[in-house]
mmCIF file of C-alpha atoms in Angstrom:
data_model
loop_
_atom_site.group_PDB
_atom_site.id
_atom_site.type_symbol
_atom_site.label_atom_id
_atom_site.label_comp_id
_atom_site.label_asym_id
_atom_site.label_seq_id
_atom_site.Cartn_x
_atom_site.Cartn_y
_atom_site.Cartn_z
ATOM 1 C CA MET X 1 -87.004 37.614 18.453
ATOM 2 C CA ASP X 2 -89.549 35.633 16.270
ATOM 3 C CA SER X 3 -93.391 37.130 16.536
ATOM 4 C CA LEU X 4 -94.340 33.538 18.104
ATOM 5 C CA THR X 5 -91.729 34.153 21.358
ATOM 6 C CA GLN X 6 -92.894 38.095 21.802
ATOM 7 C CA ILE X 7 -96.361 36.440 22.092
ATOM 8 C CA ALA X 8 -95.724 33.867 24.242
ATOM 9 C CA LEU X 9 -93.476 36.158 26.445
ATOM 10 C CA GLY X 10 -95.978 38.697 26.578
ATOM 11 C CA SER X 11 -98.836 36.059 27.433
ATOM 12 C CA ALA X 12 -96.449 34.448 30.299
ATOM 13 C CA VAL X 13 -95.601 37.947 31.853
ATOM 14 C CA GLY X 14 -99.247 39.226 31.418
ATOM 15 C CA VAL X 15 -100.482 36.266 33.197
ATOM 16 C CA ALA X 16 -97.599 36.614 35.792
ATOM 17 C CA VAL X 17 -98.074 39.404 36.586
ATOM 18 C CA MET X 18 -102.428 39.342 36.937
ATOM 19 C CA GLY X 19 -102.594 36.365 38.667
ATOM 20 C CA ARG X 20 -106.196 35.634 39.279
ATOM 21 C CA ARG X 21 -106.963 39.154 40.184
ATOM 22 C CA THR X 22 -108.746 38.534 36.603
ATOM 23 C CA ALA X 23 -109.386 36.312 34.283
ATOM 24 C CA VAL X 24 -106.226 34.123 33.088
ATOM 25 C CA TRP X 25 -107.346 34.409 29.447
ATOM 26 C CA LYS X 26 -108.093 38.343 29.635
ATOM 27 C CA ALA X 27 -104.044 38.467 30.871
ATOM 28 C CA ALA X 28 -102.721 36.377 28.210
ATOM 29 C CA LEU X 29 -104.598 37.957 25.759
ATOM 30 C CA TRP X 30 -103.444 41.413 26.329
ATOM 31 C CA GLY X 31 -99.884 40.274 27.087
ATOM 32 C CA ALA X 32 -99.891 39.057 23.723
ATOM 33 C CA VAL X 33 -101.384 41.997 22.204
ATOM 34 C CA GLY X 34 -98.327 44.062 24.164
ATOM 35 C CA GLY X 35 -95.938 41.660 23.232
ATOM 36 C CA THR X 36 -97.059 42.074 19.225
ATOM 37 C CA LEU X 37 -97.213 45.922 19.704
ATOM 38 C CA PRO X 38 -93.435 47.282 19.142
ATOM 39 C CA ASP X 39 -93.076 44.956 16.221
ATOM 40 C CA LEU X 40 -95.913 46.779 14.055
ATOM 41 C CA ASP X 41 -92.902 49.109 13.042
ATOM 42 C CA ALA X 42 -91.940 46.424 10.475
ATOM 43 C CA PHE X 43 -95.023 47.836 8.353
ATOM 44 C CA ILE X 44 -93.645 51.490 8.410
ATOM 45 C CA ASP X 45 -91.840 52.053 4.890
ATOM 46 C CA HIS X 46 -88.928 54.497 5.545
ATOM 47 C CA GLY X 47 -88.641 55.146 1.900
ATOM 48 C CA ASN X 48 -85.768 52.156 1.171
ATOM 49 C CA ALA X 49 -84.658 49.032 2.434
ATOM 50 C CA VAL X 50 -81.670 50.281 4.221
ATOM 51 C CA LEU X 51 -83.567 52.876 6.141
ATOM 52 C CA ASP X 52 -86.144 49.674 6.617
ATOM 53 C CA MET X 53 -83.984 48.024 8.409
ATOM 54 C CA THR X 54 -81.778 50.086 10.545
ATOM 55 C CA LEU X 55 -84.750 52.007 11.575
ATOM 56 C CA HIS X 56 -86.709 48.902 12.642
ATOM 57 C CA ARG X 57 -86.667 48.243 16.714
ATOM 58 C CA ALA X 58 -85.916 51.963 17.058
ATOM 59 C CA GLU X 59 -88.751 54.357 18.844
ATOM 60 C CA THR X 60 -91.354 51.396 19.148
ATOM 61 C CA HIS X 61 -88.305 49.594 21.230
ATOM 62 C CA ALA X 62 -87.427 52.476 22.961
ATOM 63 C CA LEU X 63 -87.729 51.958 27.030
ATOM 64 C CA PHE X 64 -88.751 55.623 27.554
ATOM 65 C CA TRP X 65 -91.485 55.708 24.848
ATOM 66 C CA LEU X 66 -92.934 52.440 26.191
ATOM 67 C CA THR X 67 -93.207 53.387 29.282
ATOM 68 C CA LEU X 68 -95.221 56.377 28.746
ATOM 69 C CA VAL X 69 -97.589 54.370 26.898
ATOM 70 C CA ALA X 70 -98.176 51.764 29.014
ATOM 71 C CA PRO X 71 -100.412 53.649 31.665
ATOM 72 C CA LEU X 72 -102.973 54.832 28.627
ATOM 73 C CA LEU X 73 -102.844 51.379 27.240
ATOM 74 C CA ALA X 74 -103.658 49.551 30.624
ATOM 75 C CA TRP X 75 -106.337 52.678 31.215
ATOM 76 C CA ALA X 76 -107.779 51.280 28.182
ATOM 77 C CA VAL X 77 -108.132 47.777 29.293
ATOM 78 C CA SER X 78 -108.846 47.906 32.590
ATOM 79 C CA ARG X 79 -112.144 49.910 31.430
ATOM 80 C CA ILE X 80 -113.005 47.964 28.344
ATOM 81 C CA HIS X 81 -113.425 45.023 30.772
ATOM 82 C CA GLY X 82 -115.138 46.866 33.895
ATOM 83 C CA GLU X 83 -111.848 46.687 35.937
ATOM 84 C CA ALA X 84 -111.078 50.136 36.829
ATOM 85 C CA ALA X 85 -110.160 48.996 40.340
ATOM 86 C CA LEU X 86 -107.282 46.894 39.146
ATOM 87 C CA PHE X 87 -105.969 49.809 36.666
ATOM 88 C CA LYS X 88 -102.472 49.998 38.822
ATOM 89 C CA ARG X 89 -102.441 46.237 38.444
ATOM 90 C CA TRP X 90 -102.869 46.361 34.641
ATOM 91 C CA TRP X 91 -100.522 49.351 34.718
ATOM 92 C CA LEU X 92 -97.606 47.261 35.836
ATOM 93 C CA ALA X 93 -98.492 44.037 33.527
ATOM 94 C CA ILE X 94 -98.579 46.045 30.412
ATOM 95 C CA TRP X 95 -95.533 47.967 31.162
ATOM 96 C CA LEU X 96 -93.504 44.712 31.756
ATOM 97 C CA VAL X 97 -95.125 43.313 28.750
ATOM 98 C CA LEU X 98 -93.881 46.105 26.737
ATOM 99 C CA ILE X 99 -90.219 46.412 27.714
ATOM 100 C CA THR X 100 -89.510 42.779 27.958
ATOM 101 C CA HIS X 101 -90.220 42.806 24.603
ATOM 102 C CA PRO X 102 -87.160 44.972 23.510
ATOM 103 C CA LEU X 103 -85.291 43.369 25.982
ATOM 104 C CA LEU X 104 -85.750 40.009 24.928
ATOM 105 C CA ASP X 105 -84.813 41.708 21.075
ATOM 106 C CA ALA X 106 -81.268 43.136 22.900
ATOM 107 C CA MET X 107 -80.223 39.501 23.201
ATOM 108 C CA THR X 108 -80.104 39.194 19.894
ATOM 109 C CA VAL X 109 -77.305 40.176 17.413
ATOM 110 C CA TYR X 110 -79.882 42.691 15.066
ATOM 111 C CA GLY X 111 -79.648 45.988 17.065
ATOM 112 C CA THR X 112 -81.964 47.205 19.296
ATOM 113 C CA GLN X 113 -82.371 51.299 20.125
ATOM 114 C CA LEU X 114 -83.629 50.791 23.662
ATOM 115 C CA LEU X 115 -82.614 54.198 25.132
ATOM 116 C CA LEU X 116 -84.099 56.471 22.272
ATOM 117 C CA PRO X 117 -84.569 59.319 22.336
ATOM 118 C CA PHE X 118 -81.215 59.962 24.391
ATOM 119 C CA THR X 119 -79.039 58.405 21.878
ATOM 120 C CA ASN X 120 -79.690 55.656 18.598
ATOM 121 C CA TYR X 121 -77.307 53.491 19.718
ATOM 122 C CA PRO X 122 -78.160 49.582 18.792
ATOM 123 C CA TYR X 123 -77.627 47.674 21.250
ATOM 124 C CA GLY X 124 -77.089 43.442 21.033
ATOM 125 C CA VAL X 125 -76.124 41.005 22.978
ATOM 126 C CA GLY X 126 -75.759 38.418 19.971
ATOM 127 C CA SER X 127 -76.303 35.410 22.514
ATOM 128 C CA VAL X 128 -79.476 33.869 21.177
ATOM 129 C CA PHE X 129 -80.796 33.667 17.470
ATOM 130 C CA ILE X 130 -83.851 34.922 16.762
ATOM 131 C CA ILE X 131 -85.357 31.661 16.680
ATOM 132 C CA ASP X 132 -84.600 29.646 19.523
ATOM 133 C CA PRO X 133 -87.191 26.819 20.278
ATOM 134 C CA LEU X 134 -85.551 26.110 23.988
ATOM 135 C CA TYR X 135 -86.114 29.890 24.618
ATOM 136 C CA THR X 136 -89.810 29.440 23.283
ATOM 137 C CA VAL X 137 -91.395 26.188 24.445
ATOM 138 C CA PRO X 138 -91.248 26.732 28.245
ATOM 139 C CA LEU X 139 -93.383 29.768 27.641
ATOM 140 C CA ILE X 140 -95.987 28.004 25.546
ATOM 141 C CA VAL X 141 -96.258 25.169 28.044
ATOM 142 C CA GLY X 142 -96.278 27.468 31.053
ATOM 143 C CA VAL X 143 -99.283 29.840 29.433
ATOM 144 C CA ILE X 144 -101.604 26.995 27.889
ATOM 145 C CA ALA X 145 -101.087 25.226 31.056
ATOM 146 C CA ALA X 146 -102.490 28.642 33.163
ATOM 147 C CA LEU X 147 -105.105 28.781 30.399
ATOM 148 C CA ARG X 148 -106.383 25.045 31.232
ATOM 149 C CA LEU X 149 -105.771 24.663 34.810
ATOM 150 C CA LYS X 150 -108.224 26.364 36.953
ATOM 151 C CA SER X 151 -106.068 26.276 39.890
ATOM 152 C CA THR X 152 -103.175 28.055 41.143
ATOM 153 C CA ARG X 153 -101.474 25.094 39.607
ATOM 154 C CA GLY X 154 -101.316 26.652 36.417
ATOM 155 C CA LEU X 155 -99.967 29.607 37.696
ATOM 156 C CA ARG X 156 -96.908 27.894 38.874
ATOM 157 C CA TRP X 157 -96.494 26.239 35.537
ATOM 158 C CA ASN X 158 -96.626 29.651 33.727
ATOM 159 C CA ALA X 159 -93.981 31.105 36.448
ATOM 160 C CA GLY X 160 -91.852 27.764 35.761
ATOM 161 C CA GLY X 161 -92.034 28.539 32.091
ATOM 162 C CA LEU X 162 -90.770 32.125 32.953
ATOM 163 C CA VAL X 163 -87.764 30.937 35.179
ATOM 164 C CA LEU X 164 -86.759 28.103 32.512
ATOM 165 C CA SER X 165 -86.776 30.577 29.464
ATOM 166 C CA SER X 166 -84.769 33.306 31.872
ATOM 167 C CA LEU X 167 -82.372 30.562 33.066
ATOM 168 C CA TYR X 168 -81.660 29.867 29.342
ATOM 169 C CA LEU X 169 -80.787 33.334 28.103
ATOM 170 C CA VAL X 170 -78.167 32.978 31.245
ATOM 171 C CA TRP X 171 -76.851 30.110 29.782
ATOM 172 C CA SER X 172 -76.661 31.645 26.531
ATOM 173 C CA VAL X 173 -74.799 34.760 27.546
ATOM 174 C CA VAL X 174 -72.239 32.249 29.736
ATOM 175 C CA ALA X 175 -71.816 29.585 26.249
ATOM 176 C CA GLN X 176 -71.207 33.093 24.425
ATOM 177 C CA GLN X 177 -68.186 33.760 26.730
ATOM 178 C CA GLN X 178 -67.212 30.078 26.792
ATOM 179 C CA ALA X 179 -67.048 30.413 22.725
ATOM 180 C CA THR X 180 -65.162 33.921 22.855
ATOM 181 C CA GLN X 181 -62.325 32.758 24.956
ATOM 182 C CA VAL X 182 -61.907 29.958 22.468
ATOM 183 C CA ALA X 183 -61.866 32.230 19.615
ATOM 184 C CA ARG X 184 -59.573 34.546 20.855
ATOM 185 C CA ALA X 185 -57.414 31.846 21.973
ATOM 186 C CA SER X 186 -57.308 30.265 18.610
ATOM 187 C CA LEU X 187 -56.886 34.199 16.789
ATOM 188 C CA GLN X 188 -53.833 34.594 19.133
ATOM 189 C CA ALA X 189 -51.934 31.313 18.518
ATOM 190 C CA GLU X 190 -52.438 31.729 14.808
ATOM 191 C CA GLY X 191 -50.819 35.380 15.017
ATOM 192 C CA ILE X 192 -54.158 37.136 13.574
ATOM 193 C CA ALA X 193 -54.756 40.793 14.172
ATOM 194 C CA ALA X 194 -58.209 41.205 14.695
ATOM 195 C CA GLN X 195 -59.610 44.480 14.882
ATOM 196 C CA SER X 196 -63.274 43.033 16.384
ATOM 197 C CA LEU X 197 -64.805 39.752 17.070
ATOM 198 C CA LEU X 198 -67.850 38.633 16.624
ATOM 199 C CA VAL X 199 -69.515 35.367 18.093
ATOM 200 C CA THR X 200 -73.450 34.843 17.491
ATOM 201 C CA PRO X 201 -75.179 31.265 17.686
ATOM 202 C CA ALA X 202 -76.007 29.592 14.651
ATOM 203 C CA PRO X 203 -79.466 29.175 14.001
ATOM 204 C CA PHE X 204 -81.920 27.467 16.655
ATOM 205 C CA ASN X 205 -79.105 26.521 19.416
ATOM 206 C CA THR X 206 -76.569 27.731 21.591
ATOM 207 C CA LEU X 207 -74.070 24.798 21.099
ATOM 208 C CA LEU X 208 -72.717 26.296 17.831
ATOM 209 C CA TRP X 209 -71.279 29.732 17.290
ATOM 210 C CA ARG X 210 -70.328 31.469 14.157
ATOM 211 C CA LEU X 211 -67.584 33.245 14.721
ATOM 212 C CA VAL X 212 -66.680 36.784 12.453
ATOM 213 C CA VAL X 213 -63.202 38.464 12.693
ATOM 214 C CA MET X 214 -62.555 41.839 11.261
ATOM 215 C CA THR X 215 -59.073 42.586 10.126
ATOM 216 C CA PRO X 216 -57.983 45.933 8.306
ATOM 217 C CA THR X 217 -58.531 43.938 4.879
ATOM 218 C CA GLN X 218 -60.517 40.872 5.516
ATOM 219 C CA TYR X 219 -63.103 39.106 7.732
ATOM 220 C CA LEU X 220 -62.499 35.791 8.550
ATOM 221 C CA GLU X 221 -65.296 33.221 9.449
ATOM 222 C CA GLY X 222 -65.485 30.221 11.603
ATOM 223 C CA HIS X 223 -67.093 28.062 13.871
ATOM 224 C CA TYR X 224 -66.693 26.606 17.083
ATOM 225 C CA SER X 225 -69.141 24.079 19.014
ATOM 226 C CA LEU X 226 -69.203 23.637 22.347
ATOM 227 C CA LEU X 227 -69.054 19.954 21.886
ATOM 228 C CA ASP X 228 -66.162 20.313 19.590
ATOM 229 C CA ALA X 229 -63.021 17.556 20.662
ATOM 230 C CA SER X 230 -60.626 20.223 19.569
ATOM 231 C CA PRO X 231 -60.604 23.977 20.200
ATOM 232 C CA ARG X 232 -58.783 24.611 17.189
ATOM 233 C CA ILE X 233 -60.942 27.052 15.019
ATOM 234 C CA VAL X 234 -60.750 26.580 10.998
ATOM 235 C CA TRP X 235 -60.825 30.456 10.157
ATOM 236 C CA THR X 236 -61.742 31.120 6.402
ATOM 237 C CA ALA X 237 -60.787 34.601 4.998
ATOM 238 C CA TYR X 238 -62.784 36.677 2.812
ATOM 239 C CA ASP X 239 -62.176 40.373 1.052
ATOM 240 C CA ARG X 240 -64.403 42.655 3.095
ATOM 241 C CA GLY X 241 -63.716 45.580 0.633
ATOM 242 C CA ALA X 242 -61.899 48.009 2.307
ATOM 243 C CA ALA X 243 -60.602 50.015 -0.456
ATOM 244 C CA LEU X 244 -64.431 50.480 -1.614
ATOM 245 C CA ALA X 245 -65.726 51.497 1.752
ATOM 246 C CA THR X 246 -62.699 53.910 1.768
ATOM 247 C CA GLN X 247 -63.648 55.518 -1.420
ATOM 248 C CA HIS X 248 -67.651 55.259 -0.694
ATOM 249 C CA ALA X 249 -67.515 56.224 2.925
ATOM 250 C CA ASN X 250 -69.090 59.463 2.517
ATOM 251 C CA ASN X 251 -72.231 57.320 0.966
ATOM 252 C CA PRO X 252 -74.792 57.828 3.903
ATOM 253 C CA TYR X 253 -75.975 54.149 3.084
ATOM 254 C CA VAL X 254 -72.644 52.990 3.514
ATOM 255 C CA THR X 255 -72.125 55.093 6.716
ATOM 256 C CA ARG X 256 -75.507 54.169 8.231
ATOM 257 C CA MET X 257 -74.546 50.430 8.079
ATOM 258 C CA ALA X 258 -71.036 50.782 9.188
ATOM 259 C CA ALA X 259 -72.349 52.083 12.343
ATOM 260 C CA PHE X 260 -75.685 50.065 12.745
ATOM 261 C CA SER X 261 -73.297 46.675 12.268
ATOM 262 C CA HIS X 262 -70.696 47.976 14.302
ATOM 263 C CA GLY X 263 -68.109 47.717 11.968
ATOM 264 C CA PHE X 264 -69.051 43.957 10.766
ATOM 265 C CA TYR X 265 -69.952 45.248 7.168
ATOM 266 C CA ARG X 266 -68.710 44.142 3.815
ATOM 267 C CA VAL X 267 -68.274 46.609 0.752
ATOM 268 C CA SER X 268 -68.591 45.188 -3.048
ATOM 269 C CA GLU X 269 -68.747 45.792 -6.592
ATOM 270 C CA SER X 270 -70.363 43.229 -9.098
ATOM 271 C CA GLY X 271 -71.541 44.464 -12.603
ATOM 272 C CA GLY X 272 -70.849 47.986 -12.061
ATOM 273 C CA TYR X 273 -72.997 47.822 -8.994
ATOM 274 C CA LEU X 274 -72.159 48.802 -5.337
ATOM 275 C CA PHE X 275 -73.443 46.453 -2.450
ATOM 276 C CA VAL X 276 -73.105 46.854 1.055
ATOM 277 C CA THR X 277 -73.822 43.948 3.221
ATOM 278 C CA ASP X 278 -74.154 43.323 6.919
ATOM 279 C CA LEU X 279 -71.808 40.364 8.193
ATOM 280 C CA ARG X 280 -73.660 39.539 11.643
ATOM 281 C CA MET X 281 -76.676 37.767 9.874
ATOM 282 C CA GLY X 282 -76.207 35.075 7.521
ATOM 283 C CA GLN X 283 -73.363 32.916 7.041
ATOM 284 C CA GLU X 284 -71.010 32.896 3.885
ATOM 285 C CA PRO X 285 -71.972 33.218 1.098
ATOM 286 C CA ALA X 286 -75.850 33.832 1.887
ATOM 287 C CA TYR X 287 -76.068 36.939 3.999
ATOM 288 C CA THR X 288 -79.719 37.859 5.271
ATOM 289 C CA PHE X 289 -78.991 41.859 4.406
ATOM 290 C CA HIS X 290 -77.374 42.321 1.217
ATOM 291 C CA PHE X 291 -78.190 45.796 -0.052
ATOM 292 C CA ASP X 292 -78.217 46.814 -4.045
ATOM 293 C CA LEU X 293 -76.718 50.749 -3.855
ATOM 294 C CA GLY X 294 -77.004 51.386 -7.897
ATOM 295 C CA THR X 295 -74.536 52.122 -10.401
ATOM 296 C CA GLU X 296 -71.786 54.882 -9.898
ATOM 297 C CA GLN X 297 -74.492 57.140 -12.541
ATOM 298 C CA GLU X 298 -77.650 55.999 -10.525
ATOM 299 C CA ARG X 299 -75.984 57.379 -7.002
ATOM 300 C CA ALA X 300 -74.400 60.317 -8.843
ATOM 301 C CA ALA X 301 -78.016 61.201 -10.371
ATOM 302 C CA ASN X 302 -79.890 60.033 -6.817
ATOM 303 C CA SER X 303 -82.009 57.820 -8.763
ATOM 304 C CA HIS X 304 -81.706 54.762 -7.614
ATOM 305 C CA VAL X 305 -83.351 53.471 -4.147
ATOM 306 C CA PRO X 306 -81.139 50.548 -2.575
ATOM 307 C CA THR X 307 -82.730 47.598 -2.368
ATOM 308 C CA LEU X 308 -82.656 44.674 -0.448
ATOM 309 C CA GLN X 309 -80.788 41.193 -2.178
ATOM 310 C CA SER X 310 -80.958 38.825 0.297
ATOM 311 C CA ALA X 311 -79.640 35.086 0.138
ATOM 312 C CA ARG X 312 -80.469 32.645 2.044
ATOM 313 C CA PRO X 313 -78.678 29.238 2.229
ATOM 314 C CA ASP X 314 -80.027 25.666 0.956
ATOM 315 C CA VAL X 315 -82.033 24.352 3.407
ATOM 316 C CA ALA X 316 -81.598 20.608 2.040
ATOM 317 C CA THR X 317 -77.932 20.999 2.438
ATOM 318 C CA ALA X 318 -77.732 23.786 5.462
ATOM 319 C CA LEU X 319 -80.087 22.005 7.971
ATOM 320 C CA PRO X 320 -78.134 18.590 8.014
ATOM 321 C CA TRP X 321 -74.964 20.183 8.217
ATOM 322 C CA LEU X 322 -76.197 22.567 11.109
ATOM 323 C CA TRP X 323 -76.766 19.182 13.213
ATOM 324 C CA ARG X 324 -73.751 17.309 12.628
ATOM 325 C CA ARG X 325 -71.961 20.346 13.141
ATOM 326 C CA MET X 326 -73.866 21.236 16.822
ATOM 327 C CA TRP X 327 -72.845 17.694 17.967
ATOM 328 C CA GLY X 328 -68.955 18.499 17.260
ATOM 329 C CA GLU X 329 -68.733 16.790 14.062
ATOM 330 C CA PRO X 330 -66.045 18.601 12.113
ATOM 331 C CA VAL X 331 -67.792 19.089 8.944
ATOM 332 C CA PRO X 332 -66.693 22.134 6.368
ATOM 333 C CA PRO X 333 -70.130 24.763 6.345
ATOM 334 C CA PRO X 334 -71.664 24.038 2.858
ATOM 335 C CA ARG X 335 -70.831 26.682 -0.111
#
C-alpha cells in the first residue's frame, strides 16, 4: 500500500494498543515510524531494475525478522520516553505495527515475501489497489480524533476507524470472489481454455475489477463492474510471446519475472531489444513494470543492465473512463 496508508495504519494500531497509558501523540508518532520502516528497503539498490522490483517487500516485510526486531525498537522507545515500566506494552504495540504493514501489503497483488527466511514465495491476495481512499480515510479520521479529543471518545473514534478499514478489506475479498465467479462463468460460456485467471481491482475502488486470463499463446484482458447490468465480459486477446518465453527460458530475469508474477507475464521484442512485462499491474497497453533486457549481443556479452521502461496511462482519458466504467457504464477502455 502507499506510504500515507501505512503511516495511518501504524498510528492507528499504536494508539489502539497504548491507549491512555502514554500520551496519544507518542503512540501515534511511533506507530507512524514503525509503519514506515519496512518500506525503507525501496532505497536499496540491488544492481538492476528487475532485482529492485522482485526484492522489494522481502526481508523487511518478513514476519519472522520483524518479530525479532520489535523488542529492540520497543526497548529504545520506552527508554527515550522514560517509560521502562511500559516496555511490554510498547513491545506489543511495535510488533503489531510492524507486522500489520506486510499483512496489509499482502492484500495487494504486488507480492510480499511474508515467510522469509523459510520461503521467498511472494504472497498477494490482490483484493485491494495500492491506493484506496475508502480504506485509508477512516484510519486518518480516527487518528486525528484520538489526537484532538482528550477523552476516551477519541480512542473510540480510532478503534472505529480500524474496524471500518478492516471491514473494507473483508468486503474487498467478497467482491473479488463475486468478480471471479462471473469471470469463470464467462470463460466457460465462450469456450476459452484458461490456464490461470487474475482478478484485481481497478485503481482507487473495489467496484470495478480488471481480469487477466493466460492461455498457452495469449493473454486476455477484460473488465467487470459489480454494477454492470449484464455479466457478459468483453475479452480482448494479446500475444503473450510464448515462443520467446521458451527461447529465453534460461534468462535469469525472464525466469525471475515468471516466478514473481505467478506466470502473469509477457515476453516481447522490439527493435532488436528483448522485453519482459509484469501483466498484473497496469492496463493494456500501459504497464508499471516493463523491463528492457537488452539486445542479443548485449545479453551474450553480459553488458546490459535491465532497465525499467514504465508506461502510465493518459490521466485525462483514463480517469473519466474509470469513473464511468466503475458505475456500470459499458464504455471500452482507452488505448
